[in-house]
Short mmCIF file of C-alpha atoms and ligand atoms in Angstrom, two decimals:
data_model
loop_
_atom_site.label_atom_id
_atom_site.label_comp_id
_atom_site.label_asym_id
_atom_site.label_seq_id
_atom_site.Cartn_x
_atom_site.Cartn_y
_atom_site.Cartn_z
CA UNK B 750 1.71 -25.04 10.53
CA UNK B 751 0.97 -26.75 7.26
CA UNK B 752 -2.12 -25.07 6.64
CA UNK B 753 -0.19 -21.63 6.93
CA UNK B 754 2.45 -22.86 4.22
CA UNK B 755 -0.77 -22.99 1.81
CA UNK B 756 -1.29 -19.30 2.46
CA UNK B 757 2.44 -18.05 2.03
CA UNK B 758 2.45 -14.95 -0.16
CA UNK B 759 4.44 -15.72 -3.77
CA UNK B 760 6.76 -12.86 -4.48
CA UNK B 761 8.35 -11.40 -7.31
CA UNK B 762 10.98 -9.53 -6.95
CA UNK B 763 12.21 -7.16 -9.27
CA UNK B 764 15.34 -6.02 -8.76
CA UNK B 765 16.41 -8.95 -6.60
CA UNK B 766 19.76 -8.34 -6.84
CA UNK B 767 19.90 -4.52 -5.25
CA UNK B 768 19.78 -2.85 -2.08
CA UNK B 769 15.95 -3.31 -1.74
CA UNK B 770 15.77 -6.26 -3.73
CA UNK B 771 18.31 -8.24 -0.95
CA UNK B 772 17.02 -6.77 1.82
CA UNK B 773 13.68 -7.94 0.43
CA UNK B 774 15.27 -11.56 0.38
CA UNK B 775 16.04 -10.94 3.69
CA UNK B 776 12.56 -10.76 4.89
CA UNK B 777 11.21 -13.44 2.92
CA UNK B 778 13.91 -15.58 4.73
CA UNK B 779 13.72 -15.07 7.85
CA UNK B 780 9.71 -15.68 7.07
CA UNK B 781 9.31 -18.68 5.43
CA UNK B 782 6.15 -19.66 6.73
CA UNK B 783 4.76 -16.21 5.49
CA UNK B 784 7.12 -15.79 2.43
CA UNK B 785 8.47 -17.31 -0.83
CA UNK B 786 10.22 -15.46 -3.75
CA UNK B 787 8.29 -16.62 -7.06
CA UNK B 788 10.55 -15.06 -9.46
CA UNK B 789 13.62 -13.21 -9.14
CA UNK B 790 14.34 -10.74 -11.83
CA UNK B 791 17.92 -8.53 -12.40
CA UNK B 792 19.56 -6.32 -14.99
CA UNK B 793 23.29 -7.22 -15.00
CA UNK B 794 24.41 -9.49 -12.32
CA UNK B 795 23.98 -12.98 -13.45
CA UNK B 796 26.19 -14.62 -10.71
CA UNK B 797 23.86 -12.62 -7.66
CA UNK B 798 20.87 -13.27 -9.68
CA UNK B 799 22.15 -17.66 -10.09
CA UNK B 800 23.45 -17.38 -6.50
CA UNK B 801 19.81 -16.11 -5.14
CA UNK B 802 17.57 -18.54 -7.35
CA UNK B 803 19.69 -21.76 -5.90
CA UNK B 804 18.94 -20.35 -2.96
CA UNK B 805 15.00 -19.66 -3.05
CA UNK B 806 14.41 -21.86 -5.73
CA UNK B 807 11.54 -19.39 -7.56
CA UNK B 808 9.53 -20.46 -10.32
CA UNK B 809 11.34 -18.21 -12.74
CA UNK B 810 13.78 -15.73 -13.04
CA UNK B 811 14.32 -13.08 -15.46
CA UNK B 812 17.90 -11.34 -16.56
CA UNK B 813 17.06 -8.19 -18.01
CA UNK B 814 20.82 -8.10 -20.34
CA UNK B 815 20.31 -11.45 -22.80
CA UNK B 816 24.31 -11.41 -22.96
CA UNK B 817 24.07 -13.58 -19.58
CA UNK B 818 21.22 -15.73 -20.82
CA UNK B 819 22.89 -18.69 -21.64
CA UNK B 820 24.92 -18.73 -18.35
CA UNK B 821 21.82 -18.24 -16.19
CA UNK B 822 19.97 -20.74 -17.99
CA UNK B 823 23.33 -23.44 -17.60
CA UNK B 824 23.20 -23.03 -13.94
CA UNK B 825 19.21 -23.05 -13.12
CA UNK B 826 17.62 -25.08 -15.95
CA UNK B 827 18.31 -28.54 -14.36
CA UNK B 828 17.12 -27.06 -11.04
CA UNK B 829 13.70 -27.01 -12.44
CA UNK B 830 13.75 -23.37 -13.09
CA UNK B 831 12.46 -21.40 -15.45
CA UNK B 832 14.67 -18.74 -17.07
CA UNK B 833 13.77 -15.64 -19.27
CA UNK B 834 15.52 -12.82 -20.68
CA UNK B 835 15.47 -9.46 -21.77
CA UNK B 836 13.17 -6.33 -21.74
CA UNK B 837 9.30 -8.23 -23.02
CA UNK B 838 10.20 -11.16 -20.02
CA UNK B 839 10.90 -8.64 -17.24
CA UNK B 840 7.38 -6.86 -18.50
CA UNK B 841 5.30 -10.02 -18.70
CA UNK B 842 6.80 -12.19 -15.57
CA UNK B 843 4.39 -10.80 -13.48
CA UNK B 844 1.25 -11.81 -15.23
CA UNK B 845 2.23 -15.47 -14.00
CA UNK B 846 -0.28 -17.22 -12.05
CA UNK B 847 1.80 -17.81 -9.32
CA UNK B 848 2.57 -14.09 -8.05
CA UNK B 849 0.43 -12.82 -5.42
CA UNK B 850 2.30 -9.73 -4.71
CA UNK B 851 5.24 -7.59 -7.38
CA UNK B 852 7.36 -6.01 -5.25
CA UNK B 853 9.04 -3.20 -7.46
CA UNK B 854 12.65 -2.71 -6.93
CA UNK B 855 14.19 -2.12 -10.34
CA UNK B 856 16.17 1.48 -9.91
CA UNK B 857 14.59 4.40 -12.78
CA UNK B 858 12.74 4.72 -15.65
CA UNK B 859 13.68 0.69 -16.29
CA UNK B 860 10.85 -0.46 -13.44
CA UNK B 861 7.83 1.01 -15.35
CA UNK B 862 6.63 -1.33 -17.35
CA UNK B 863 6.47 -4.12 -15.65
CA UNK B 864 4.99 -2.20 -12.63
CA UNK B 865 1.90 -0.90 -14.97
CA UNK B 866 1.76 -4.70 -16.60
CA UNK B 867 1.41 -6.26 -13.45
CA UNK B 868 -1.12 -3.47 -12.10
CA UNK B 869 -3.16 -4.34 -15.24
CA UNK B 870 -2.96 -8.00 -13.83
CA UNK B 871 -4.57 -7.31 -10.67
CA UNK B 872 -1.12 -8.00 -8.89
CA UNK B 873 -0.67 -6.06 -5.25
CA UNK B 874 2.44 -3.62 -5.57
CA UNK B 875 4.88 -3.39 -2.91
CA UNK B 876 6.83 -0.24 -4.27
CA UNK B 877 10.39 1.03 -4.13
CA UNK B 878 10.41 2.00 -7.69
CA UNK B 879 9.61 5.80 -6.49
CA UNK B 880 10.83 7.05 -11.05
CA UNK B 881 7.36 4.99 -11.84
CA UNK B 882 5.11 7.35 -10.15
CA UNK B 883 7.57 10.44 -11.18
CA UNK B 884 7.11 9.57 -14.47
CA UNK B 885 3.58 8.55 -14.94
CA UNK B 886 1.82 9.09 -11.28
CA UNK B 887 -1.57 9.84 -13.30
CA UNK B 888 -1.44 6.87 -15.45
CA UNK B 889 -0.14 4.10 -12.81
CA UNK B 890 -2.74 5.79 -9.70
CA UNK B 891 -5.36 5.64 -12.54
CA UNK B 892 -4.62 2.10 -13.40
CA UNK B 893 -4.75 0.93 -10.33
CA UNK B 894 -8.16 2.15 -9.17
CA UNK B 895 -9.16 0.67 -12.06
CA UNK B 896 -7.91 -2.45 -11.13
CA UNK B 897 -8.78 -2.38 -8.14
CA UNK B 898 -4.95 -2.80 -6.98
CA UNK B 899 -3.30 -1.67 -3.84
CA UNK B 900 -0.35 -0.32 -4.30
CA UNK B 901 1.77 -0.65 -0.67
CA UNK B 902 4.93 1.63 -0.63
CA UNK B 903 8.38 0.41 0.53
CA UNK B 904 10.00 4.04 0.55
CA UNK B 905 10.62 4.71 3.94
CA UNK B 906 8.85 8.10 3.89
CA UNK B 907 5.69 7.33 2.45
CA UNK B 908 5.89 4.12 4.15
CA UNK B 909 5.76 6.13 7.40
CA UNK B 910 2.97 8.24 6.03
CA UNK B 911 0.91 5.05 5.39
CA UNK B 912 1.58 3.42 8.74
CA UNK B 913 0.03 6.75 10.33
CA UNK B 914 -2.68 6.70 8.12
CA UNK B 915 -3.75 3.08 9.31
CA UNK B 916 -7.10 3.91 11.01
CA UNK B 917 -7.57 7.41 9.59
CA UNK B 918 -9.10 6.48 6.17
CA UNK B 919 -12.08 9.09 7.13
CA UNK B 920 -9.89 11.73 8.55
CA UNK B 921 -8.76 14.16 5.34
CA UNK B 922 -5.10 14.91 5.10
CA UNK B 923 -4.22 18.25 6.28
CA UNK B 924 -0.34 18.27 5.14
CA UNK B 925 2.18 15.93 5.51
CA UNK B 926 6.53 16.60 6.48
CA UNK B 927 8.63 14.28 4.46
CA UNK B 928 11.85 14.21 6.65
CA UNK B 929 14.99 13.76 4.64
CA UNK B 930 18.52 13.00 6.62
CA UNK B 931 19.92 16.32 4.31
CA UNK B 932 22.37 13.86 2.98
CA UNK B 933 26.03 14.21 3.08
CA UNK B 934 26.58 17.63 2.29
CA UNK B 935 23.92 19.13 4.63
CA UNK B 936 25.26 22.99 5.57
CA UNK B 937 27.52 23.05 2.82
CA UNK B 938 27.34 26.18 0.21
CA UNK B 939 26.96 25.09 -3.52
CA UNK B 940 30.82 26.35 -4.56
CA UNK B 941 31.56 24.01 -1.43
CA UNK B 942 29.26 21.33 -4.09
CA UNK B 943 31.20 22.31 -7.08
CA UNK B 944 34.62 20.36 -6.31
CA UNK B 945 33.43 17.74 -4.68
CA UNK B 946 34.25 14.13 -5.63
CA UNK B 947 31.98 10.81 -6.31
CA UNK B 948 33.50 8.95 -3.29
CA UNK B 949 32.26 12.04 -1.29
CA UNK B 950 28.94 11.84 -2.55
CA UNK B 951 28.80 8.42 -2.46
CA UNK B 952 29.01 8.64 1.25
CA UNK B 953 25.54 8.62 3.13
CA UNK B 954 25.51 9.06 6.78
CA UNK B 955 22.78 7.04 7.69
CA UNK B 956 21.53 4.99 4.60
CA UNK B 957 23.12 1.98 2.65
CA UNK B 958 21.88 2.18 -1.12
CA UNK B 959 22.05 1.57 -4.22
CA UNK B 960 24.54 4.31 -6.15
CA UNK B 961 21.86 6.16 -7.93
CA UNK B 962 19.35 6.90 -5.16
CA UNK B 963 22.90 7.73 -3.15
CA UNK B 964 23.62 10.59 -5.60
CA UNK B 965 19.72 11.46 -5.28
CA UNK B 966 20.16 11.83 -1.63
CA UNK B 967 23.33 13.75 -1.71
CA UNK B 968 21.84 16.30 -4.64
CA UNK B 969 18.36 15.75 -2.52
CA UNK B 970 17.01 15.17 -5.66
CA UNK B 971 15.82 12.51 -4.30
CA UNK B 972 13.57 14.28 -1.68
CA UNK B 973 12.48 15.89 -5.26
CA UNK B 974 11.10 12.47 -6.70
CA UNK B 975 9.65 11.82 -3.32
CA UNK B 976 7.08 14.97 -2.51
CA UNK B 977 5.94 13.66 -6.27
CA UNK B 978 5.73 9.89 -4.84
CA UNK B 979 4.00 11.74 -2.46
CA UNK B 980 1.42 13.46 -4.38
CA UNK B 981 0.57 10.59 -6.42
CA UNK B 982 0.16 8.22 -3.14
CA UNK B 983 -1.71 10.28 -0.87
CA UNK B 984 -3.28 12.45 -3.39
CA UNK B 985 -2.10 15.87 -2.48
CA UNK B 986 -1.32 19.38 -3.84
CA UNK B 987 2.05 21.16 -3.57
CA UNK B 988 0.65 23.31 -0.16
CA UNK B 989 0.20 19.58 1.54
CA UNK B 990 3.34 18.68 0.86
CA UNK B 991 6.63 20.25 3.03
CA UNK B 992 10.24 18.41 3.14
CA UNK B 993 11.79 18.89 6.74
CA UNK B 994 15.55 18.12 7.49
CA UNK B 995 16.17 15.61 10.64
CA UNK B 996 19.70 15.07 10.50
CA UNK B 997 19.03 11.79 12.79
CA UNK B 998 16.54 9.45 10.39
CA UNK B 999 14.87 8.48 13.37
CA UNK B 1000 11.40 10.03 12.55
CA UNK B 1001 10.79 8.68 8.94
CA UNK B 1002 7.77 11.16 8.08
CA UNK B 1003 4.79 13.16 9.90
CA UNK B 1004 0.97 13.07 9.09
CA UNK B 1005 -0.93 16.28 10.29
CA UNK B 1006 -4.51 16.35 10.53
CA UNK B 1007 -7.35 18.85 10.38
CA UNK B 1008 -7.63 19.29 14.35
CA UNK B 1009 -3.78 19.82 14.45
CA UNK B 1010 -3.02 16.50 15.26
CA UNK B 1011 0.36 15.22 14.19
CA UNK B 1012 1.19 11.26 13.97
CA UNK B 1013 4.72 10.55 12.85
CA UNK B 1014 6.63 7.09 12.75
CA UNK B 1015 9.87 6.26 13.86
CA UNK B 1016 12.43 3.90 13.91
CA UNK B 1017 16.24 3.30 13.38
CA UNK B 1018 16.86 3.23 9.30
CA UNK B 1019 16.62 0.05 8.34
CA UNK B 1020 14.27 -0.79 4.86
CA UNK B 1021 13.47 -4.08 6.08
CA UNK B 1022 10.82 -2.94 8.06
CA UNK B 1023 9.02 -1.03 5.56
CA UNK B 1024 9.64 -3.45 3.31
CA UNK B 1025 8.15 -6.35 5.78
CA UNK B 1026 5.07 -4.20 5.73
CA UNK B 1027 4.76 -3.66 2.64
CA UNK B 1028 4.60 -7.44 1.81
CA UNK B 1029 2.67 -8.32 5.37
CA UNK B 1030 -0.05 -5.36 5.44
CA UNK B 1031 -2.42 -4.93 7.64
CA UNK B 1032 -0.61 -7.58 9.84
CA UNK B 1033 2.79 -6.64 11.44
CA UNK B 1034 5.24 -9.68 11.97
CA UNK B 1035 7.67 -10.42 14.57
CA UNK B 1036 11.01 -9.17 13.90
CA UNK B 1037 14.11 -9.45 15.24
CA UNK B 1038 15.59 -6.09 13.30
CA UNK B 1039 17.56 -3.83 16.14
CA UNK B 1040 15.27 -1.71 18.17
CA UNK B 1041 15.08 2.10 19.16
CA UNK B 1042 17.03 2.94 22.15
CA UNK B 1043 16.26 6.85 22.80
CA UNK B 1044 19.15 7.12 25.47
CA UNK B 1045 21.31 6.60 22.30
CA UNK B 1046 19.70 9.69 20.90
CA UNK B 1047 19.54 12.51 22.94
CA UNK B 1048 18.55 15.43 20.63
CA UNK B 1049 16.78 14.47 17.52
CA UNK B 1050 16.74 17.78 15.50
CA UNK B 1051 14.90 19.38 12.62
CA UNK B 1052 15.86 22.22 9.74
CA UNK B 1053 14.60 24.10 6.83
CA UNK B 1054 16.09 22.89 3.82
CA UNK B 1055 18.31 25.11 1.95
CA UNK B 1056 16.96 25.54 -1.48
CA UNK B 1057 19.62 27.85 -2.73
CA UNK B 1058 22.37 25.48 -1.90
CA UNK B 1059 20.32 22.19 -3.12
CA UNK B 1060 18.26 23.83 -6.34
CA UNK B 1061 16.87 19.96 -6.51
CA UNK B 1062 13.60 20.55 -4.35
CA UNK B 1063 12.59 23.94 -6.09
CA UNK B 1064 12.64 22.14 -9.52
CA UNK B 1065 10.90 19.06 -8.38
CA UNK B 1066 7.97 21.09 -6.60
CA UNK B 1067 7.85 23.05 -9.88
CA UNK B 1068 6.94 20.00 -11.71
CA UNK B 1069 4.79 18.48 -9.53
CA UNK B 1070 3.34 21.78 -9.69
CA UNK B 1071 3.30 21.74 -13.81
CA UNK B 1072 2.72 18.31 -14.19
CA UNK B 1073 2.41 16.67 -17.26
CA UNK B 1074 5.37 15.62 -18.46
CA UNK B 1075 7.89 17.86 -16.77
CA UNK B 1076 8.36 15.32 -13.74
CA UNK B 1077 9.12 12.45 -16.82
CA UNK B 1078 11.32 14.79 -18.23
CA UNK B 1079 13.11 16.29 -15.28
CA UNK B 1080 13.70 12.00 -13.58
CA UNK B 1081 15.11 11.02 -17.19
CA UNK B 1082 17.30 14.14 -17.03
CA UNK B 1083 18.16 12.94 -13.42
CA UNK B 1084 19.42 9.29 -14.15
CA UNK B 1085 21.21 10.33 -17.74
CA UNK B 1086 23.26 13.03 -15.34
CA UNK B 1087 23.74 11.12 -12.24
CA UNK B 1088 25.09 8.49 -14.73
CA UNK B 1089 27.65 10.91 -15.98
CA UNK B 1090 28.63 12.12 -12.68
CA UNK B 1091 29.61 8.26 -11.66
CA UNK B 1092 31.51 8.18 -14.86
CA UNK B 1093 33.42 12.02 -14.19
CA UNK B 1094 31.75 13.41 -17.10
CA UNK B 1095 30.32 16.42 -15.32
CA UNK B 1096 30.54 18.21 -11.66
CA UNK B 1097 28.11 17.24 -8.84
CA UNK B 1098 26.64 20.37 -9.12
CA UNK B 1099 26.01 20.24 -12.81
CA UNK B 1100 23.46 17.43 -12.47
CA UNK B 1101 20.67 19.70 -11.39
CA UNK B 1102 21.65 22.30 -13.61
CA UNK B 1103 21.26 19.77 -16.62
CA UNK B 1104 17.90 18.57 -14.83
CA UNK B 1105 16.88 22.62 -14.88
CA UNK B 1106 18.09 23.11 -18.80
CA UNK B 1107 15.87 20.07 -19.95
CA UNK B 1108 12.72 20.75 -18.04
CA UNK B 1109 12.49 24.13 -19.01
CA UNK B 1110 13.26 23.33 -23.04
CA UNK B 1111 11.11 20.41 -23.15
CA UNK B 1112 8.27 21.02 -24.89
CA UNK B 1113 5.43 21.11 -22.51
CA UNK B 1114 2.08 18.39 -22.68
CA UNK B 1115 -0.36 19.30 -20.11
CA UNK B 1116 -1.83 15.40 -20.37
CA UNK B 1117 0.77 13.15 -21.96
CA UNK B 1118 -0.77 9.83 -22.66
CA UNK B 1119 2.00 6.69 -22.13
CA UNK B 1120 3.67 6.64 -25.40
CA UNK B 1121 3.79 10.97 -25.16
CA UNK B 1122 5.50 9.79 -21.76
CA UNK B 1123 7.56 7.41 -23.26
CA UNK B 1124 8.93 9.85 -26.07
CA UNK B 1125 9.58 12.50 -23.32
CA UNK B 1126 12.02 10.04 -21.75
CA UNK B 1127 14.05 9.19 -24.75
CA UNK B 1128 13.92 12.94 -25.94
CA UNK B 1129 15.24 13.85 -22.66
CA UNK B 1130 17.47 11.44 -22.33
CA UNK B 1131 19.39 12.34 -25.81
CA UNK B 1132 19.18 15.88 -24.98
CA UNK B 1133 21.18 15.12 -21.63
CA UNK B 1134 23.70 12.61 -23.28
CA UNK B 1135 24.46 15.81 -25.49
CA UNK B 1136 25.08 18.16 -23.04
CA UNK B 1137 27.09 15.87 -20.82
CA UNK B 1138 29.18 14.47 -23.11
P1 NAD M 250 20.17 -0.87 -6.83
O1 NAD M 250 20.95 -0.17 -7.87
O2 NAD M 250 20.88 -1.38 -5.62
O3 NAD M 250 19.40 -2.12 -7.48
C1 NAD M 250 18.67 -1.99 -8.66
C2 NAD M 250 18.14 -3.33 -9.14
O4 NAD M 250 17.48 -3.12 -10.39
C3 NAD M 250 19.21 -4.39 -9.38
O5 NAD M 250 18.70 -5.66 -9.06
C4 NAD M 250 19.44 -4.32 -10.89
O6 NAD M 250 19.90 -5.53 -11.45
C5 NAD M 250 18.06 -4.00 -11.38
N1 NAD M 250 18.05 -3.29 -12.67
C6 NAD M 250 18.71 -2.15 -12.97
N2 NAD M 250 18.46 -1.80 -14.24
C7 NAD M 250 17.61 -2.73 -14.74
C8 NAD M 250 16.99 -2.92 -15.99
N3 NAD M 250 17.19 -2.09 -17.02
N4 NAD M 250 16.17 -3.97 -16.12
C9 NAD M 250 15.97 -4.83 -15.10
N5 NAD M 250 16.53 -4.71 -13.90
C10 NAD M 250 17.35 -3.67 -13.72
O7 NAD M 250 18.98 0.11 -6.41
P2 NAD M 250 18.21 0.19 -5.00
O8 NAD M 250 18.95 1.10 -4.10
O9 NAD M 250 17.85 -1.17 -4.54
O10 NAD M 250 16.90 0.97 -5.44
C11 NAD M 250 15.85 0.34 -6.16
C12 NAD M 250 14.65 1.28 -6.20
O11 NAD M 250 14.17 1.44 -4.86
C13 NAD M 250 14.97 2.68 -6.71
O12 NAD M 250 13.90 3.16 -7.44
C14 NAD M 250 15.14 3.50 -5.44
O13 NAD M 250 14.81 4.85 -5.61
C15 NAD M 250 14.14 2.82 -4.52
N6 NAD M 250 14.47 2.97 -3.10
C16 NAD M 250 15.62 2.46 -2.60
C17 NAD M 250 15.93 2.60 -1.27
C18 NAD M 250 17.18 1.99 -0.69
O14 NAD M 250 17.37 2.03 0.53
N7 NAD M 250 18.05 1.41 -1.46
C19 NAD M 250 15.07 3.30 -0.42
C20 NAD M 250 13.88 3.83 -0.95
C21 NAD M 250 13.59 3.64 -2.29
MG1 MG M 251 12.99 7.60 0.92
#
């Protein structure tokens, strides 16, 4: 026993106080013996973010918004913690010493810096953060094999993708179906789209998440950011890559292979399990998370998505297509207008179209280096506050 306390994996968790970043405390503990949170890092909510370090009792923590600073620091300092704030902390927390493993759980544009910072440390990724590879797939895959850094994914799709690849390392990728639940407007028309409220959207029939990937799932925009994750993970061109509707969320994604095998992974929804891989890959632990029962599930069914009615998918496979900067441009598009949705400044439907405008106006770069990247985003960004108001 005490010898495998001395080889418990330090994590930092980014984002510790969202959906990922609690189920992620979750795992950690119900695994002591395997697990300890290093740092805890959050944007806003001081009182979570307190709550969870008197809990786990990391090394440090980080809160993004310096406002809560002096709060954060009030409750932990005596405690023995360390406490940071603001944008440079967040970035450089994961150099410490102490982190064996970043899992990446901020939500957008927000989780790429200190994704890439701790890649440039040599630090294993477990990754949620799906905007980081939208935005700069080339310069974060490129990075890491240059680092020599795995980089494990937590999204339940590629996660699935990864588990059937276990094995297959020789064995080329023929194509791969990233299944998507179709959200909750599946088999409705787009005027059906036009009136319909944030509560509504808000409303996912088989996930619990954070608000923004929510409003991804119900525009499937966020199968859109995913066939990109996709690209970037498994290296893959837009013919490899096909989105299939399964209502259930019981097969998380499919692997095909050049002699027509197909692996695919299932399991009920529940991100604690790819997150548990994630952080425990190659091994699998024990869990005690609720188990498949297929007398529960009768039929489990499958359907072409309907591109005319969620315009999402075409624009995201025409930027993974494009490249460049169009996928930075279209995600920054994405948050500014999901953001305005949440605060009824524009229609559901309008948050694609404003996604559409600013990818096709932006001007193009075939190669954007990092700071080209990081222009794109705030020229996006501006150019979406204006049309949304
Ligand atoms: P969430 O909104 O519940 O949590 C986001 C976390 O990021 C919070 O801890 C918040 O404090 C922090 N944060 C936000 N802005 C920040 C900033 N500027 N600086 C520092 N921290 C900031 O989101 P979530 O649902 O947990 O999703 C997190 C990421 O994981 C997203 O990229 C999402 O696409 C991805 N993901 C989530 C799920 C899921 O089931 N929730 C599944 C797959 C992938
Ligand atoms: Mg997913």
């Amino acid at each position: 026993m005490s010898e495998e306390k001395n080889n418990v994996k330090r994590i930092a968790v980014m984002g510790s106080t969202g959906s990922i970043g609690t189920q992620t405390l979750d795992v950690i503990r119900a695994n002591p013996d395997v697990f300890s949170a290093d740092v805890l890092c959050a944007g806003n909510n001081a009182d979570v973010l307190i709550q969870q370090a008197l809990e786990f009792t990391p090394n440090a923590v980080v809160i993004a918004n310096e406002k809560h600073y002096k709060k954060v620091k009030d409750e932990l300092f005596s405690k023995g913690i360390k406490v940071y704030a603001g944008e440079d902390s967040l970035k450089q927390i994961v150099e410490m010493e102490t982190v064996d493993c970043v899992l990446a759980a901020i939500v957008g544009y927000a989780g790429l810096s200190s994704t890439l910072n701790a890649i440039e440390h040599k630090k294993p990724i477990a990754l949620a953060n799906k905007e980081t590879l939208v935005v700069a797939g080339e310069i974060i895959t490129e990075a890491a094999r240059k680092n020599s850094v795995n980089l494990y994914p937590v999204d339940s799709e590629h996660s699935a993708i990864f588990q059937c690849l276990a094995g297959e390392w020789e064995n080329p990728i023929e194509k791969i179906y990233l299944t998507a639940s179709g959200g909750p407007f599946r088999g409705k028309s787009r005027e059906f789209m036009q009136t319909v409220k944030k509560e509504q959207a808000l409303k996912h029939p088989n996930w619990s998440m954070g608000a923004k990937i929510t409003i991804d799932s119900a525009t499937m925009m966020n199968k859109g950011l995913e066939i990109i994750e996709a690209k970037w993970l498994f290296h893959l061109n837009r013919e490899q890559i096909e989105v299939i509707v399964h209502p259930q969320s019981i097969i998380h994604s499919i692997v095909q292979f050049r002699d027509a095998s197909m692996k695919a992974q299932m399991g009920l929804p529940d991100m604690k399990l790819p997150i548990q891989y994630a952080l425990s890959y190659p091994q699998r632990i024990r869990s005690d998370f609720p188990r498949f029962d297929f007398i529960n599930y009768p039929s489990l069914t499958f359907e072409k998505p309907d591109t005319s009615a969620f315009p999402s998918l075409t624009l995201a496979y025409h930027c993974l297509e494009k490249g460049g900067n169009l996928p930075c441009a279209m995600n920054a598009a994405n948050e500014i207008a999901v953001n305005a949705f949440l605060n009824d400044k524009i229609s559901f439907t309008q948050i694609v179209e404003v996604a559409e405008k600013i990818v096709s106006t932006i001007p193009f770069l075939p190669k954007p280096s990092l700071n080209d990247l990081i222009e794109t985003d705030t020229a996006s960004r501006v150019k979406t506050k204006e049309l949304t108001g």
